[in-house]
Coordinates of C-alpha atoms in Angstrom, one line a residue:
X1 CA 37.4 143.4 353.8
X2 CA 37.6 141.3 356.9
X3 CA 37.3 142.7 360.5
X4 CA 37.9 140.3 363.3
X5 CA 37.9 141.0 366.9
X6 CA 40.3 138.9 368.8
X7 CA 40.6 138.2 372.7
X8 CA 42.3 135.4 374.5
X9 CA 45.2 134.1 372.6
X10 CA 45.8 137.0 370.6
X11 CA 49.3 136.4 369.9
X12 CA 48.4 133.2 367.9
X13 CA 46.6 135.5 365.4
X14 CA 48.9 138.3 365.7
X15 CA 52.1 136.1 365.1
X16 CA 50.1 134.5 361.9
X17 CA 49.2 137.9 360.6
X18 CA 52.8 139.1 360.8
X19 CA 54.2 136.1 358.9
X20 CA 52.6 137.5 355.5
X21 CA 54.8 138.7 352.8
X22 CA 55.9 142.1 352.2
X23 CA 57.3 145.3 354.4
X24 CA 56.1 145.2 358.1
X25 CA 55.7 148.5 360.3
X26 CA 55.0 148.0 363.9
X27 CA 54.8 150.3 366.9
X28 CA 54.8 148.0 370.0
X29 CA 55.6 149.8 373.3
X30 CA 57.2 147.1 375.4
X31 CA 59.1 144.0 374.5
X32 CA 60.0 140.8 376.3
X33 CA 63.1 138.7 375.4
X34 CA 60.8 136.3 373.4
X35 CA 59.4 139.3 371.4
X36 CA 61.2 138.1 367.9
X37 CA 59.4 135.0 368.2
X38 CA 55.9 136.6 368.8
X39 CA 56.7 139.4 366.4
X40 CA 58.7 138.0 363.6
X41 CA 60.1 140.9 361.9
X42 CA 62.8 140.7 359.1
X43 CA 65.3 142.9 357.3
X44 CA 63.8 146.2 356.1
X45 CA 60.8 146.1 358.6
X46 CA 60.3 149.1 361.1
X47 CA 59.7 148.8 364.6
X48 CA 59.2 151.6 367.3
X49 CA 59.2 150.6 370.8
X50 CA 59.7 152.3 374.2
X51 CA 63.1 151.9 375.1
X52 CA 63.2 155.0 377.4
X53 CA 65.4 154.6 380.6
X54 CA 62.4 154.0 382.8
X55 CA 61.3 151.0 380.3
X56 CA 64.6 149.4 380.1
X57 CA 65.4 149.8 383.8
X58 CA 62.0 148.5 384.9
X59 CA 62.5 145.6 382.6
X60 CA 59.6 146.3 380.6
X61 CA 61.7 146.6 377.3
X62 CA 64.5 144.0 376.8
X63 CA 67.8 145.0 375.3
X64 CA 68.2 141.5 374.2
X65 CA 65.2 141.7 372.1
X66 CA 66.3 144.8 370.5
X67 CA 69.6 143.1 369.7
X68 CA 67.8 140.3 367.9
X69 CA 65.7 142.8 365.8
X70 CA 68.9 144.7 365.0
X71 CA 70.8 141.6 364.0
X72 CA 67.9 140.4 361.8
X73 CA 68.2 143.8 359.9
X74 CA 65.0 145.6 361.5
X75 CA 65.1 149.3 361.6
X76 CA 64.3 150.1 365.4
X77 CA 63.5 153.2 366.9
X78 CA 62.7 154.4 370.4
X79 CA 59.8 156.5 371.5
X80 CA 59.8 157.4 375.0
X81 CA 56.2 158.3 375.1
X82 CA 55.0 155.2 373.2
X83 CA 52.1 153.2 374.8
X84 CA 50.3 152.0 371.5
X85 CA 50.4 148.6 370.1
X86 CA 49.7 148.6 366.4
X87 CA 51.1 146.8 363.3
X88 CA 50.5 146.9 359.4
X89 CA 51.6 144.3 356.8
X90 CA 50.9 144.5 353.2
X91 CA 47.5 142.9 353.7
X92 CA 46.7 143.3 357.5
X93 CA 46.5 146.0 360.2
X94 CA 46.4 144.9 363.9
X95 CA 45.3 147.2 366.5
X96 CA 45.3 146.1 370.1
X97 CA 46.4 146.1 373.5
X98 CA 49.2 143.6 373.7
X99 CA 52.9 144.0 374.3
X100 CA 55.3 141.5 372.6
X101 CA 56.1 139.5 375.7
X102 CA 55.2 136.3 377.3
X103 CA 53.6 138.0 380.2
X104 CA 51.1 139.5 377.5
X105 CA 50.5 136.0 376.0
X106 CA 50.4 134.0 378.9
X107 CA 49.2 136.0 381.9
X108 CA 47.1 139.2 380.8
X109 CA 43.7 139.6 379.3
X110 CA 44.2 141.1 375.8
X111 CA 42.2 142.1 372.8
X112 CA 42.8 143.1 369.2
X113 CA 41.1 143.9 366.1
X114 CA 42.7 142.5 363.0
X115 CA 41.6 143.9 359.4
X116 CA 42.3 143.7 356.0
X117 CA 41.1 147.2 355.2
X118 CA 43.7 149.0 353.1
X119 CA 42.6 152.4 354.5
X120 CA 43.4 151.1 357.9
X121 CA 46.6 149.6 356.9
X122 CA 47.7 152.8 355.3
X123 CA 46.8 154.8 358.6
X124 CA 48.8 152.4 360.8
X125 CA 51.8 152.6 358.4
X126 CA 51.6 156.3 358.2
X127 CA 51.5 156.4 362.2
X128 CA 54.5 154.2 362.7
X129 CA 56.5 156.0 359.8
X130 CA 55.7 159.4 361.9
X131 CA 57.2 158.0 365.0
X132 CA 60.3 156.8 363.2
X133 CA 62.6 160.0 363.4
X134 CA 66.1 159.4 362.5
X135 CA 67.5 160.9 365.6
X136 CA 65.8 158.2 367.5
X137 CA 67.0 155.3 365.8
X138 CA 68.7 152.4 367.7
X139 CA 71.9 150.8 366.8
X140 CA 74.3 148.4 368.2
X141 CA 76.1 151.1 370.0
X142 CA 73.3 151.6 372.0
X143 CA 73.1 148.1 373.5
X144 CA 75.8 148.5 376.2
X145 CA 74.0 151.4 377.8
X146 CA 70.6 149.5 377.5
X147 CA 72.0 146.5 379.0
X148 CA 73.4 148.6 382.1
X149 CA 70.0 150.0 382.5
X150 CA 68.6 146.4 382.3
X151 CA 71.0 145.1 385.2
X152 CA 70.4 148.2 387.3
X153 CA 66.7 147.1 387.5
X154 CA 67.1 143.9 389.0
X155 CA 65.1 144.7 391.9
X156 CA 62.5 146.8 390.2
X157 CA 59.0 145.7 390.1
X158 CA 57.7 146.3 386.5
X159 CA 53.9 146.3 387.7
X160 CA 54.5 149.5 389.8
X161 CA 53.5 151.8 386.9
X162 CA 53.6 152.2 383.2
X163 CA 57.3 152.7 382.4
X164 CA 58.1 156.0 380.8
X165 CA 54.5 157.3 380.9
X166 CA 53.0 157.1 384.3
X167 CA 56.0 158.4 386.3
X168 CA 56.2 160.4 389.3
X169 CA 57.8 163.9 388.4
X170 CA 61.7 163.3 388.7
X171 CA 63.6 166.1 390.4
X172 CA 66.4 167.8 388.6
X173 CA 69.1 165.8 390.0
X174 CA 68.2 162.0 390.6
X175 CA 72.0 160.4 390.3
X176 CA 74.7 162.2 392.3
X177 CA 77.2 159.6 391.1
X178 CA 77.5 161.2 387.5
X179 CA 79.2 164.2 389.3
X180 CA 79.3 167.7 388.0
X181 CA 81.1 169.8 385.2
X182 CA 82.0 173.4 385.2
X183 CA 82.4 174.3 381.5
X184 CA 82.3 177.0 379.0
X185 CA 80.4 176.6 375.7
X186 CA 80.6 178.5 372.5
X187 CA 77.4 179.7 370.8
X188 CA 76.1 177.2 368.6
X189 CA 74.9 177.7 364.9
X190 CA 72.4 175.0 363.5
X191 CA 70.1 174.9 360.5
X192 CA 66.8 176.1 361.7
X193 CA 65.2 173.0 360.0
X194 CA 67.5 170.7 361.7
X195 CA 67.0 172.8 365.2
X196 CA 63.4 172.2 364.8
X197 CA 63.6 168.5 364.1
X198 CA 65.8 168.0 367.3
X199 CA 63.5 170.2 369.4
X200 CA 60.8 168.0 368.7
X201 CA 62.8 164.9 369.5
X202 CA 64.0 166.0 372.8
X203 CA 61.1 167.8 373.9
X204 CA 58.4 165.2 373.5
X205 CA 59.1 163.3 376.6
X206 CA 58.9 166.0 379.2
X207 CA 55.9 165.7 381.3
X208 CA 56.9 167.7 384.4
X209 CA 55.7 171.2 384.2
X210 CA 58.4 172.5 386.7
X211 CA 61.4 171.2 384.4
X212 CA 62.2 172.1 381.0
X213 CA 64.3 170.3 378.4
X214 CA 66.6 171.4 375.8
X215 CA 69.8 170.2 374.0
X216 CA 73.4 171.2 373.7
X217 CA 75.8 170.9 370.5
X218 CA 78.7 168.9 370.4
X219 CA 81.2 169.9 367.7
X220 CA 83.8 167.2 366.5
X221 CA 86.3 166.7 369.0
X222 CA 84.3 167.9 371.9
X223 CA 83.9 166.0 375.0
X224 CA 80.4 164.2 375.8
X225 CA 78.9 164.4 379.1
X226 CA 78.0 161.4 381.3
X227 CA 74.4 161.0 381.6
X228 CA 73.0 162.4 384.8
X229 CA 75.7 164.7 385.0
X230 CA 75.1 168.4 386.5
X231 CA 76.6 171.0 384.3
X232 CA 77.3 174.7 385.1
X233 CA 78.1 176.8 382.0
X234 CA 80.0 179.9 382.8
X235 CA 81.5 183.1 380.9
X236 CA 83.4 186.1 381.8
X237 CA 80.3 187.6 383.6
X238 CA 79.1 184.8 385.7
X239 CA 77.5 181.0 386.0
X240 CA 74.5 179.8 384.4
X241 CA 71.8 177.9 386.3
X242 CA 72.6 174.1 386.5
X243 CA 71.6 171.6 383.8
X244 CA 71.5 167.8 383.8
X245 CA 72.2 165.9 381.1
X246 CA 69.4 163.2 380.3
X247 CA 70.7 161.0 377.4
X248 CA 74.0 160.0 375.6
X249 CA 75.1 161.9 372.4
X250 CA 72.9 161.4 369.3
X251 CA 74.0 162.4 365.8
X252 CA 72.8 165.6 364.5
X253 CA 70.5 165.2 361.4
X254 CA 72.3 166.3 358.1
X255 CA 75.6 166.3 359.8
X256 CA 78.3 163.9 359.5
X257 CA 80.3 164.6 362.7
X258 CA 78.3 167.0 364.9
X259 CA 76.4 165.6 367.8
X260 CA 73.8 166.7 370.5
X261 CA 73.0 165.8 374.0
X262 CA 69.6 166.5 375.8
X263 CA 69.3 167.9 379.1
X264 CA 66.7 169.1 381.4
X265 CA 66.6 172.4 383.7
X266 CA 64.6 174.0 386.2
X267 CA 62.1 176.1 384.6
X268 CA 62.1 178.5 387.8
X269 CA 65.8 179.1 387.5
X270 CA 65.8 179.5 383.6
X271 CA 67.9 182.9 382.9
X272 CA 68.5 183.4 386.4
X273 CA 72.4 183.4 386.1
X274 CA 74.7 184.4 388.9
X275 CA 77.6 186.9 388.9
X276 CA 81.0 185.9 389.7
X277 CA 80.7 188.5 392.7
X278 CA 77.9 186.4 393.9
X279 CA 80.0 183.2 394.3
X280 CA 81.2 184.4 397.7
X281 CA 84.4 183.3 399.1
X282 CA 85.8 181.2 396.2
X283 CA 85.9 183.4 393.2
X284 CA 89.6 183.7 392.7
X285 CA 90.2 180.1 393.8
X286 CA 87.7 178.9 391.4
X287 CA 88.9 181.0 388.5
X288 CA 92.4 179.8 389.1
X289 CA 91.3 176.3 389.2
X290 CA 89.7 176.7 385.8
X291 CA 92.6 178.1 384.4
X292 CA 94.7 175.1 385.6
X293 CA 92.2 172.7 383.9
X294 CA 91.9 174.4 380.7
X295 CA 88.7 176.0 381.4
X296 CA 86.8 172.8 382.4
X297 CA 86.4 171.7 386.1
X298 CA 84.8 168.3 387.0
X299 CA 84.0 167.0 390.5
X300 CA 81.8 165.1 392.7
X301 CA 78.3 166.1 394.2
X302 CA 78.8 163.6 397.3
X303 CA 81.7 165.6 398.6
X304 CA 79.9 167.7 401.4
X305 CA 82.7 170.4 401.2
X306 CA 82.9 170.4 397.3
X307 CA 82.4 173.0 394.5
X308 CA 79.4 171.3 393.0
X309 CA 77.5 171.5 396.3
X310 CA 78.5 175.3 396.7
X311 CA 77.4 176.2 393.1
X312 CA 74.0 174.4 393.5
X313 CA 73.4 176.4 396.7
X314 CA 73.5 179.6 395.0
X315 CA 70.0 178.4 393.5
X316 CA 68.9 176.8 396.6
X317 CA 69.3 173.5 395.3
X318 CA 70.3 170.7 397.9
X319 CA 72.0 167.4 396.4
X320 CA 69.5 164.6 397.2
X321 CA 70.3 161.9 399.5
X322 CA 70.3 158.7 397.4
X323 CA 71.2 156.2 400.2
X324 CA 68.6 153.4 400.5

């Protein structure tokens, strides 16, 4: 059994190790556009990356690298809290600090342990497989959204923090352009095991103690919500506290057509629903508007006299000023 500590040009050693035969399993947090050349994975290999919104927007994870891996038949998954860099082949395990990028190869001081220990190879493979939840698998359908995030981050400095990990806690509302929706939901019924699996998927990334995360069920034919949209759920008794959609719909495990969407909420307001009588001055008008719109009302948050701002005001929440 060989154990080698590598520093300096670690990617020469890593790339050579990855070119061995057999299935490969990698968890490498961040990818540059040239990652497929540094980390040459092929059909059937497994790759877990940090493709969170903040990682892509800060240009630490390249959508083009993800696209190249998908085209090559690699199974790609996203874990928003990932910061590890480990790889297992049939003969070698690599445990180190290097992201798959030219920045890592050419500009930063990296180190890695390369070993032929079967025990270590098995441990790395098990670690990667444990991260690769089916609900987090990336497909070609995710690429337009990821490319949009990448384009949004043109002015960002990726050195400011570790994307997706060392972030300032976000407020409840960070994107006023997504607008708001006042909607009515039916009670959801989901297999308990599936519910636990989705709970793990959506709750793992929450690091702000003031915010909670959960998810909503989309039945076949249900309209999905825009990411960043503020949603108010109502019934005949009143209106629930606002939630904010945090991601696109994902396929519900063990279901052909049902989907789910994650959201965040303010813990302090959880359960603090407002009766219709508390919606002063606009109860009848609002109910009439809902009737005219088949029970669903959408609008903008940047309208100073709008319904969205009035509803947020019931919980003392102000629309943030996002002007530069």
